[in-house]
PDB file of C-alpha atoms in Angstrom:
ATOM      1  CA  UNK A 162      85.157  73.115 102.224  1.00 46.00           C
ATOM      2  CA  UNK A 163      83.078  75.567 100.216  1.00 49.00           C
ATOM      3  CA  UNK A 164      85.409  78.330 101.387  1.00 47.00           C
ATOM      4  CA  UNK A 165      88.357  76.618  99.715  1.00 55.00           C
ATOM      5  CA  UNK A 166      86.512  76.106  96.454  1.00 71.00           C
ATOM      6  CA  UNK A 167      85.097  79.578  96.075  1.00 84.00           C
ATOM      7  CA  UNK A 168      87.559  81.825  94.271  1.00 89.00           C
ATOM      8  CA  UNK A 169      88.337  85.364  95.345  1.00 90.00           C
ATOM      9  CA  UNK A 170      86.798  86.639  92.133  1.00 91.00           C
ATOM     10  CA  UNK A 171      83.489  84.904  92.919  1.00 92.00           C
ATOM     11  CA  UNK A 172      83.507  86.196  96.476  1.00 92.00           C
ATOM     12  CA  UNK A 173      84.226  89.737  95.311  1.00 92.00           C
ATOM     13  CA  UNK A 174      81.449  89.500  92.766  1.00 91.00           C
ATOM     14  CA  UNK A 175      79.054  88.138  95.414  1.00 92.00           C
ATOM     15  CA  UNK A 176      80.017  90.907  97.783  1.00 93.00           C
ATOM     16  CA  UNK A 177      79.426  93.590  95.159  1.00 91.00           C
ATOM     17  CA  UNK A 178      75.992  92.064  94.593  1.00 91.00           C
ATOM     18  CA  UNK A 179      75.226  92.518  98.280  1.00 90.00           C
ATOM     19  CA  UNK A 180      76.317  89.306  99.943  1.00 93.00           C
ATOM     20  CA  UNK A 181      78.006  90.593 103.102  1.00 92.00           C
ATOM     21  CA  UNK A 182      79.090  87.100 104.133  1.00 93.00           C
ATOM     22  CA  UNK A 183      81.442  87.038 101.145  1.00 94.00           C
ATOM     23  CA  UNK A 184      83.459  89.862 102.684  1.00 94.00           C
ATOM     24  CA  UNK A 185      83.791  87.904 105.894  1.00 94.00           C
ATOM     25  CA  UNK A 186      85.183  84.992 103.908  1.00 94.00           C
ATOM     26  CA  UNK A 187      87.617  87.210 102.036  1.00 94.00           C
ATOM     27  CA  UNK A 188      88.896  88.757 105.248  1.00 95.00           C
ATOM     28  CA  UNK A 189      89.210  85.389 106.975  1.00 93.00           C
ATOM     29  CA  UNK A 190      91.070  83.996 104.000  1.00 93.00           C
ATOM     30  CA  UNK A 191      93.625  86.777 103.676  1.00 94.00           C
ATOM     31  CA  UNK A 192      93.840  88.364 107.123  1.00 94.00           C
ATOM     32  CA  UNK A 193      96.957  86.511 108.161  1.00 93.00           C
ATOM     33  CA  UNK A 194      99.013  87.414 105.108  1.00 93.00           C
ATOM     34  CA  UNK A 195      98.007  91.054 105.135  1.00 95.00           C
ATOM     35  CA  UNK A 196      98.428  91.430 108.873  1.00 94.00           C
ATOM     36  CA  UNK A 197     101.854  89.728 108.847  1.00 93.00           C
ATOM     37  CA  UNK A 198     102.963  91.852 105.918  1.00 92.00           C
ATOM     38  CA  UNK A 199     102.074  95.085 107.707  1.00 93.00           C
ATOM     39  CA  UNK A 200     103.556  93.863 111.001  1.00 91.00           C
ATOM     40  CA  UNK A 201     106.801  92.961 109.248  1.00 89.00           C
ATOM     41  CA  UNK A 202     107.132  96.614 108.225  1.00 89.00           C
ATOM     42  CA  UNK A 203     105.971  98.535 111.294  1.00 89.00           C
ATOM     43  CA  UNK A 204     106.725  96.118 114.174  1.00 87.00           C
ATOM     44  CA  UNK A 205     103.919  97.533 116.275  1.00 88.00           C
ATOM     45  CA  UNK A 206     100.720  95.645 116.965  1.00 89.00           C
ATOM     46  CA  UNK A 207      98.503  98.697 117.442  1.00 91.00           C
ATOM     47  CA  UNK A 208      99.734 100.397 114.282  1.00 92.00           C
ATOM     48  CA  UNK A 209      99.404  97.126 112.377  1.00 94.00           C
ATOM     49  CA  UNK A 210      95.826  96.844 113.604  1.00 94.00           C
ATOM     50  CA  UNK A 211      95.096 100.408 112.421  1.00 95.00           C
ATOM     51  CA  UNK A 212      96.671  99.891 109.012  1.00 96.00           C
ATOM     52  CA  UNK A 213      94.888  96.565 108.582  1.00 96.00           C
ATOM     53  CA  UNK A 214      91.591  98.254 109.398  1.00 96.00           C
ATOM     54  CA  UNK A 215      92.252 101.197 107.057  1.00 96.00           C
ATOM     55  CA  UNK A 216      93.227  98.800 104.293  1.00 96.00           C
ATOM     56  CA  UNK A 217      89.894  97.001 104.425  1.00 96.00           C
ATOM     57  CA  UNK A 218      87.946 100.221 104.805  1.00 95.00           C
ATOM     58  CA  UNK A 219      89.519 101.277 101.525  1.00 94.00           C
ATOM     59  CA  UNK A 220      88.750  97.872 100.004  1.00 95.00           C
ATOM     60  CA  UNK A 221      85.110  98.036 101.126  1.00 94.00           C
ATOM     61  CA  UNK A 222      84.648 101.585  99.842  1.00 93.00           C
ATOM     62  CA  UNK A 223      86.240 100.830  96.486  1.00 92.00           C
ATOM     63  CA  UNK A 224      84.219  97.660  95.987  1.00 92.00           C
ATOM     64  CA  UNK A 225      80.959  99.340  96.957  1.00 91.00           C
ATOM     65  CA  UNK A 226      81.661 102.285  94.686  1.00 89.00           C
ATOM     66  CA  UNK A 227      82.293  99.906  91.806  1.00 87.00           C
ATOM     67  CA  UNK A 228      85.872 101.058  91.407  1.00 85.00           C
ATOM     68  CA  UNK A 229      87.458  97.605  91.360  1.00 87.00           C
ATOM     69  CA  UNK A 230      88.284  95.858  88.114  1.00 83.00           C
ATOM     70  CA  UNK A 231      88.306  92.144  88.552  1.00 76.00           C
ATOM     71  CA  UNK A 232      91.456  90.740  87.049  1.00 77.00           C
ATOM     72  CA  UNK A 233      91.815  87.819  89.388  1.00 72.00           C
ATOM     73  CA  UNK A 234      94.230  89.804  91.490  1.00 87.00           C
ATOM     74  CA  UNK A 235      92.319  90.545  94.653  1.00 91.00           C
ATOM     75  CA  UNK A 236      95.100  89.741  97.121  1.00 92.00           C
ATOM     76  CA  UNK A 237      97.867  91.657  95.271  1.00 92.00           C
ATOM     77  CA  UNK A 238      95.502  94.609  95.060  1.00 93.00           C
ATOM     78  CA  UNK A 239      94.799  94.532  98.805  1.00 94.00           C
ATOM     79  CA  UNK A 240      98.508  94.082  99.543  1.00 94.00           C
ATOM     80  CA  UNK A 241      99.264  97.130  97.432  1.00 93.00           C
ATOM     81  CA  UNK A 242      96.765  99.194  99.414  1.00 94.00           C
ATOM     82  CA  UNK A 243      98.331  97.970 102.668  1.00 95.00           C
ATOM     83  CA  UNK A 244     101.784  98.753 101.303  1.00 94.00           C
ATOM     84  CA  UNK A 245     100.760 102.302 100.396  1.00 94.00           C
ATOM     85  CA  UNK A 246      99.227 102.820 103.827  1.00 94.00           C
ATOM     86  CA  UNK A 247     102.468 101.632 105.443  1.00 93.00           C
ATOM     87  CA  UNK A 248     104.303 104.278 103.412  1.00 92.00           C
ATOM     88  CA  UNK A 249     101.742 106.912 104.461  1.00 91.00           C
ATOM     89  CA  UNK A 250     102.295 105.884 108.069  1.00 92.00           C
ATOM     90  CA  UNK A 251     106.069 106.373 107.856  1.00 89.00           C
ATOM     91  CA  UNK A 252     105.597 109.660 106.032  1.00 86.00           C
ATOM     92  CA  UNK A 253     103.250 110.935 108.734  1.00 83.00           C
ATOM     93  CA  UNK A 254     105.638 109.824 111.440  1.00 76.00           C
ATOM     94  CA  UNK A 255     108.473 111.707 109.812  1.00 72.00           C
ATOM     95  CA  UNK A 256     106.457 114.917 109.979  1.00 64.00           C
ATOM     96  CA  UNK A 257     105.472 114.289 113.589  1.00 60.00           C
ATOM     97  CA  UNK A 258     108.205 112.171 115.176  1.00 57.00           C
ATOM     98  CA  UNK A 259     106.890 110.005 117.964  1.00 59.00           C
ATOM     99  CA  UNK A 260     108.923 109.226 121.048  1.00 57.00           C
ATOM    100  CA  UNK A 261     108.670 105.680 122.154  1.00 58.00           C
ATOM    101  CA  UNK A 262     108.257 105.691 125.913  1.00 57.00           C
ATOM    102  CA  UNK A 263     107.823 101.979 126.284  1.00 58.00           C
ATOM    103  CA  UNK A 264     111.453 101.282 127.059  1.00 59.00           C
ATOM    104  CA  UNK A 265     114.617 103.038 128.089  1.00 61.00           C
ATOM    105  CA  UNK A 266     115.676 106.241 126.420  1.00 61.00           C
ATOM    106  CA  UNK A 267     117.075 105.453 123.043  1.00 64.00           C
ATOM    107  CA  UNK A 268     119.536 107.960 121.652  1.00 61.00           C
ATOM    108  CA  UNK A 269     118.867 106.726 118.102  1.00 60.00           C
ATOM    109  CA  UNK A 270     115.280 107.921 118.314  1.00 60.00           C
ATOM    110  CA  UNK A 271     116.521 111.531 118.266  1.00 60.00           C
ATOM    111  CA  UNK A 272     119.633 111.100 116.164  1.00 61.00           C
ATOM    112  CA  UNK A 273     119.185 110.382 112.521  1.00 61.00           C
ATOM    113  CA  UNK A 274     121.761 108.698 110.388  1.00 61.00           C
ATOM    114  CA  UNK A 275     122.475 109.565 106.804  1.00 61.00           C
ATOM    115  CA  UNK A 276     121.248 106.242 105.485  1.00 66.00           C
ATOM    116  CA  UNK A 277     117.839 105.633 104.043  1.00 67.00           C
ATOM    117  CA  UNK A 278     115.187 105.194 106.683  1.00 75.00           C
ATOM    118  CA  UNK A 279     112.568 102.466 106.513  1.00 80.00           C
ATOM    119  CA  UNK A 280     110.130 104.598 104.534  1.00 80.00           C
ATOM    120  CA  UNK A 281     112.697 105.687 101.972  1.00 79.00           C
ATOM    121  CA  UNK A 282     113.978 102.137 101.721  1.00 82.00           C
ATOM    122  CA  UNK A 283     110.480 100.845 100.942  1.00 83.00           C
ATOM    123  CA  UNK A 284     109.864 103.603  98.408  1.00 83.00           C
ATOM    124  CA  UNK A 285     113.277 103.025  96.806  1.00 83.00           C
ATOM    125  CA  UNK A 286     112.572  99.301  96.438  1.00 85.00           C
ATOM    126  CA  UNK A 287     109.143 100.041  95.005  1.00 84.00           C
ATOM    127  CA  UNK A 288     110.499 102.558  92.507  1.00 84.00           C
ATOM    128  CA  UNK A 289     113.269 100.195  91.412  1.00 85.00           C
ATOM    129  CA  UNK A 290     110.807  97.341  90.951  1.00 86.00           C
ATOM    130  CA  UNK A 291     108.452  99.569  88.964  1.00 84.00           C
ATOM    131  CA  UNK A 292     111.273 100.800  86.733  1.00 86.00           C
ATOM    132  CA  UNK A 293     112.496  97.249  86.082  1.00 87.00           C
ATOM    133  CA  UNK A 294     108.978  96.200  85.139  1.00 87.00           C
ATOM    134  CA  UNK A 295     108.615  99.173  82.804  1.00 88.00           C
ATOM    135  CA  UNK A 296     111.942  98.460  81.127  1.00 90.00           C
ATOM    136  CA  UNK A 297     110.706  94.940  80.360  1.00 90.00           C
ATOM    137  CA  UNK A 298     107.894  96.484  78.297  1.00 89.00           C
ATOM    138  CA  UNK A 299     110.285  98.358  75.998  1.00 91.00           C
ATOM    139  CA  UNK A 300     111.150  97.064  72.513  1.00 91.00           C
ATOM    140  CA  UNK A 301     114.156  94.745  72.645  1.00 92.00           C
ATOM    141  CA  UNK A 302     116.673  97.095  70.919  1.00 92.00           C
ATOM    142  CA  UNK A 303     115.780 100.040  73.161  1.00 92.00           C
ATOM    143  CA  UNK A 304     115.811  97.870  76.261  1.00 92.00           C
ATOM    144  CA  UNK A 305     119.310  96.548  75.440  1.00 92.00           C
ATOM    145  CA  UNK A 306     120.749 100.038  75.012  1.00 92.00           C
ATOM    146  CA  UNK A 307     119.142 101.320  78.192  1.00 92.00           C
ATOM    147  CA  UNK A 308     120.312  98.354  80.277  1.00 91.00           C
ATOM    148  CA  UNK A 309     123.864  98.627  78.931  1.00 92.00           C
ATOM    149  CA  UNK A 310     124.006 102.375  79.511  1.00 91.00           C
ATOM    150  CA  UNK A 311     122.315 102.657  82.915  1.00 88.00           C
ATOM    151  CA  UNK A 312     122.873  99.305  84.623  1.00 87.00           C
ATOM    152  CA  UNK A 313     126.179  98.265  83.027  1.00 88.00           C
ATOM    153  CA  UNK A 314     127.470 101.848  82.743  1.00 88.00           C
ATOM    154  CA  UNK A 315     128.832 101.270  79.252  1.00 90.00           C
ATOM    155  CA  UNK A 316     129.685 104.208  76.993  1.00 91.00           C
ATOM    156  CA  UNK A 317     127.671 104.771  73.807  1.00 91.00           C
ATOM    157  CA  UNK A 318     130.789 103.855  71.841  1.00 91.00           C
ATOM    158  CA  UNK A 319     130.948 100.467  73.596  1.00 92.00           C
ATOM    159  CA  UNK A 320     127.201  99.968  73.140  1.00 92.00           C
ATOM    160  CA  UNK A 321     127.489 100.774  69.433  1.00 92.00           C
ATOM    161  CA  UNK A 322     130.292  98.239  69.045  1.00 92.00           C
ATOM    162  CA  UNK A 323     128.482  95.564  71.014  1.00 91.00           C
ATOM    163  CA  UNK A 324     125.170  95.932  69.184  1.00 90.00           C
ATOM    164  CA  UNK A 325     126.842  96.468  65.830  1.00 91.00           C
ATOM    165  CA  UNK A 326     125.189  99.801  65.073  1.00 92.00           C
ATOM    166  CA  UNK A 327     126.449 103.383  64.757  1.00 92.00           C
ATOM    167  CA  UNK A 328     126.798 105.610  67.816  1.00 91.00           C
ATOM    168  CA  UNK A 329     123.964 107.775  66.495  1.00 92.00           C
ATOM    169  CA  UNK A 330     121.657 104.779  66.307  1.00 93.00           C
ATOM    170  CA  UNK A 331     122.560 103.802  69.870  1.00 92.00           C
ATOM    171  CA  UNK A 332     121.885 107.380  71.012  1.00 93.00           C
ATOM    172  CA  UNK A 333     118.580 107.378  69.131  1.00 93.00           C
ATOM    173  CA  UNK A 334     117.528 104.116  70.736  1.00 93.00           C
ATOM    174  CA  UNK A 335     118.366 105.493  74.157  1.00 93.00           C
ATOM    175  CA  UNK A 336     116.323 108.597  73.407  1.00 93.00           C
ATOM    176  CA  UNK A 337     113.313 106.545  72.295  1.00 93.00           C
ATOM    177  CA  UNK A 338     113.731 104.240  75.283  1.00 92.00           C
ATOM    178  CA  UNK A 339     113.430 107.246  77.620  1.00 92.00           C
ATOM    179  CA  UNK A 340     110.493 108.702  75.672  1.00 91.00           C
ATOM    180  CA  UNK A 341     108.703 105.351  75.753  1.00 90.00           C
ATOM    181  CA  UNK A 342     109.457 104.920  79.440  1.00 89.00           C
ATOM    182  CA  UNK A 343     107.809 108.274  80.136  1.00 88.00           C
ATOM    183  CA  UNK A 344     104.804 107.208  78.074  1.00 88.00           C
ATOM    184  CA  UNK A 345     104.567 103.940  80.006  1.00 86.00           C
ATOM    185  CA  UNK A 346     104.798 105.814  83.306  1.00 84.00           C
ATOM    186  CA  UNK A 347     101.930 108.072  82.220  1.00 83.00           C
ATOM    187  CA  UNK A 348      99.911 105.142  80.900  1.00 81.00           C
ATOM    188  CA  UNK A 349     100.223 103.146  84.106  1.00 76.00           C
ATOM    189  CA  UNK A 350      99.872 106.257  86.245  1.00 74.00           C
ATOM    190  CA  UNK A 351     102.987 105.385  88.213  1.00 73.00           C
ATOM    191  CA  UNK A 352     104.619 107.807  90.615  1.00 72.00           C
ATOM    192  CA  UNK A 353     108.389 107.433  90.678  1.00 71.00           C
ATOM    193  CA  UNK A 354     109.635 109.696  93.422  1.00 67.00           C
ATOM    194  CA  UNK A 355     111.647 109.177  96.557  1.00 56.00           C
TER     195      UNK A 355
ATOM    196  CA  UNK B1497     112.800  80.020 142.146  1.00 64.00           C
ATOM    197  CA  UNK B1498     113.424  83.512 140.832  1.00 70.00           C
ATOM    198  CA  UNK B1499     110.650  85.378 139.110  1.00 70.00           C
ATOM    199  CA  UNK B1500     111.098  86.291 135.494  1.00 70.00           C
ATOM    200  CA  UNK B1501     110.122  89.862 134.916  1.00 69.00           C
ATOM    201  CA  UNK B1502     110.794  90.075 131.223  1.00 69.00           C
ATOM    202  CA  UNK B1503     107.847  90.789 128.959  1.00 63.00           C
ATOM    203  CA  UNK B1504     105.852  87.823 127.833  1.00 60.00           C
ATOM    204  CA  UNK B1505     106.395  87.339 124.141  1.00 59.00           C
ATOM    205  CA  UNK B1506     103.235  87.124 122.066  1.00 56.00           C
ATOM    206  CA  UNK B1507     102.559  83.774 120.489  1.00 56.00           C
ATOM    207  CA  UNK B1508     103.210  83.590 116.737  1.00 56.00           C
ATOM    208  CA  UNK B1509      99.500  83.176 115.992  1.00 53.00           C
ATOM    209  CA  UNK B1510      98.731  86.230 118.104  1.00 55.00           C
ATOM    210  CA  UNK B1511     101.135  88.282 116.042  1.00 60.00           C
ATOM    211  CA  UNK B1512      99.794  87.299 112.680  1.00 81.00           C
ATOM    212  CA  UNK B1513      96.072  87.886 113.069  1.00 88.00           C
ATOM    213  CA  UNK B1514      94.042  91.002 113.709  1.00 92.00           C
ATOM    214  CA  UNK B1515      91.760  91.267 116.739  1.00 92.00           C
ATOM    215  CA  UNK B1516      88.237  89.913 116.487  1.00 92.00           C
ATOM    216  CA  UNK B1517      86.978  93.410 117.283  1.00 93.00           C
ATOM    217  CA  UNK B1518      88.724  94.793 114.213  1.00 93.00           C
ATOM    218  CA  UNK B1519      87.145  92.190 111.953  1.00 94.00           C
ATOM    219  CA  UNK B1520      83.753  92.805 113.546  1.00 94.00           C
ATOM    220  CA  UNK B1521      84.158  96.542 113.038  1.00 94.00           C
ATOM    221  CA  UNK B1522      84.936  96.018 109.360  1.00 95.00           C
ATOM    222  CA  UNK B1523      81.945  93.760 108.837  1.00 94.00           C
ATOM    223  CA  UNK B1524      79.670  96.240 110.597  1.00 94.00           C
ATOM    224  CA  UNK B1525      81.168  99.119 108.615  1.00 94.00           C
ATOM    225  CA  UNK B1526      80.516  97.237 105.418  1.00 94.00           C
ATOM    226  CA  UNK B1527      76.897  96.567 106.370  1.00 93.00           C
ATOM    227  CA  UNK B1528      76.369 100.207 107.327  1.00 93.00           C
ATOM    228  CA  UNK B1529      77.958 101.696 104.222  1.00 92.00           C
ATOM    229  CA  UNK B1530      75.817 102.271 101.223  1.00 89.00           C
ATOM    230  CA  UNK B1531      76.756 104.050  98.024  1.00 88.00           C
ATOM    231  CA  UNK B1532      74.069 106.067  96.338  1.00 87.00           C
ATOM    232  CA  UNK B1533      74.271 106.887  92.660  1.00 85.00           C
ATOM    233  CA  UNK B1534      72.710 110.193  91.784  1.00 85.00           C
ATOM    234  CA  UNK B1535      73.056 111.748  88.343  1.00 82.00           C
ATOM    235  CA  UNK B1536      76.381 110.088  87.745  1.00 81.00           C
ATOM    236  CA  UNK B1537      77.762 111.125  91.139  1.00 85.00           C
ATOM    237  CA  UNK B1538      78.413 108.650  93.913  1.00 82.00           C
ATOM    238  CA  UNK B1539      77.548 109.477  97.495  1.00 86.00           C
ATOM    239  CA  UNK B1540      78.412 107.428 100.530  1.00 84.00           C
ATOM    240  CA  UNK B1541      76.020 107.056 103.423  1.00 86.00           C
ATOM    241  CA  UNK B1542      76.794 105.375 106.736  1.00 83.00           C
ATOM    242  CA  UNK B1543      73.534 104.055 108.081  1.00 80.00           C
ATOM    243  CA  UNK B1544      74.074 102.909 111.619  1.00 67.00           C
TER     244      UNK B1544
END
């Protein structure tokens, strides 16, 4: 019952103070979600086990080094670490392709298609989510212009008409939107590459 | 009755939880790891 009542933040704080049992509680509480998340990406029990282990090694090291800022977001933080390790795993596999000998020969393991692979798909989704979140932080007028130009593919003339400003103003807003986006990317230390 | 040779599918609960050994390893790792602060630098020591 105590386990249900104690918040993650309290357990993390206890753990940082030296209570090792708190870590056990945190792992027990979140193991299923983290493990399932990793398994849903890699579909391999052994790899999932490795990534799960590496995730918590990173968690333990960061907590012990005092590098964790408590914002009441323990689980999202751990999930993010797991997510990044999944990406690392796919990246490593791309450099050193592994042949799966567990079943029959699969021609698709040596032939690649032109579509995005799982790693690129994950990165693409992550980048798109990050960009959408960043756009939300822009001032309303800049956000409107950027959304109309990039997502709705409207011309600056159309944007100017719709927002009832001159074309130059629309262009200026777009310029500031991009400048501010870059600033936000730097501020949040986000890597947007695929 | 014919034998079924197909692979036994893992139970859902088996798929969604790590092994006990993994958890135990993590708990032992945590107990063994200590971070030493020295002149503003942080050093890790694994004391087994």
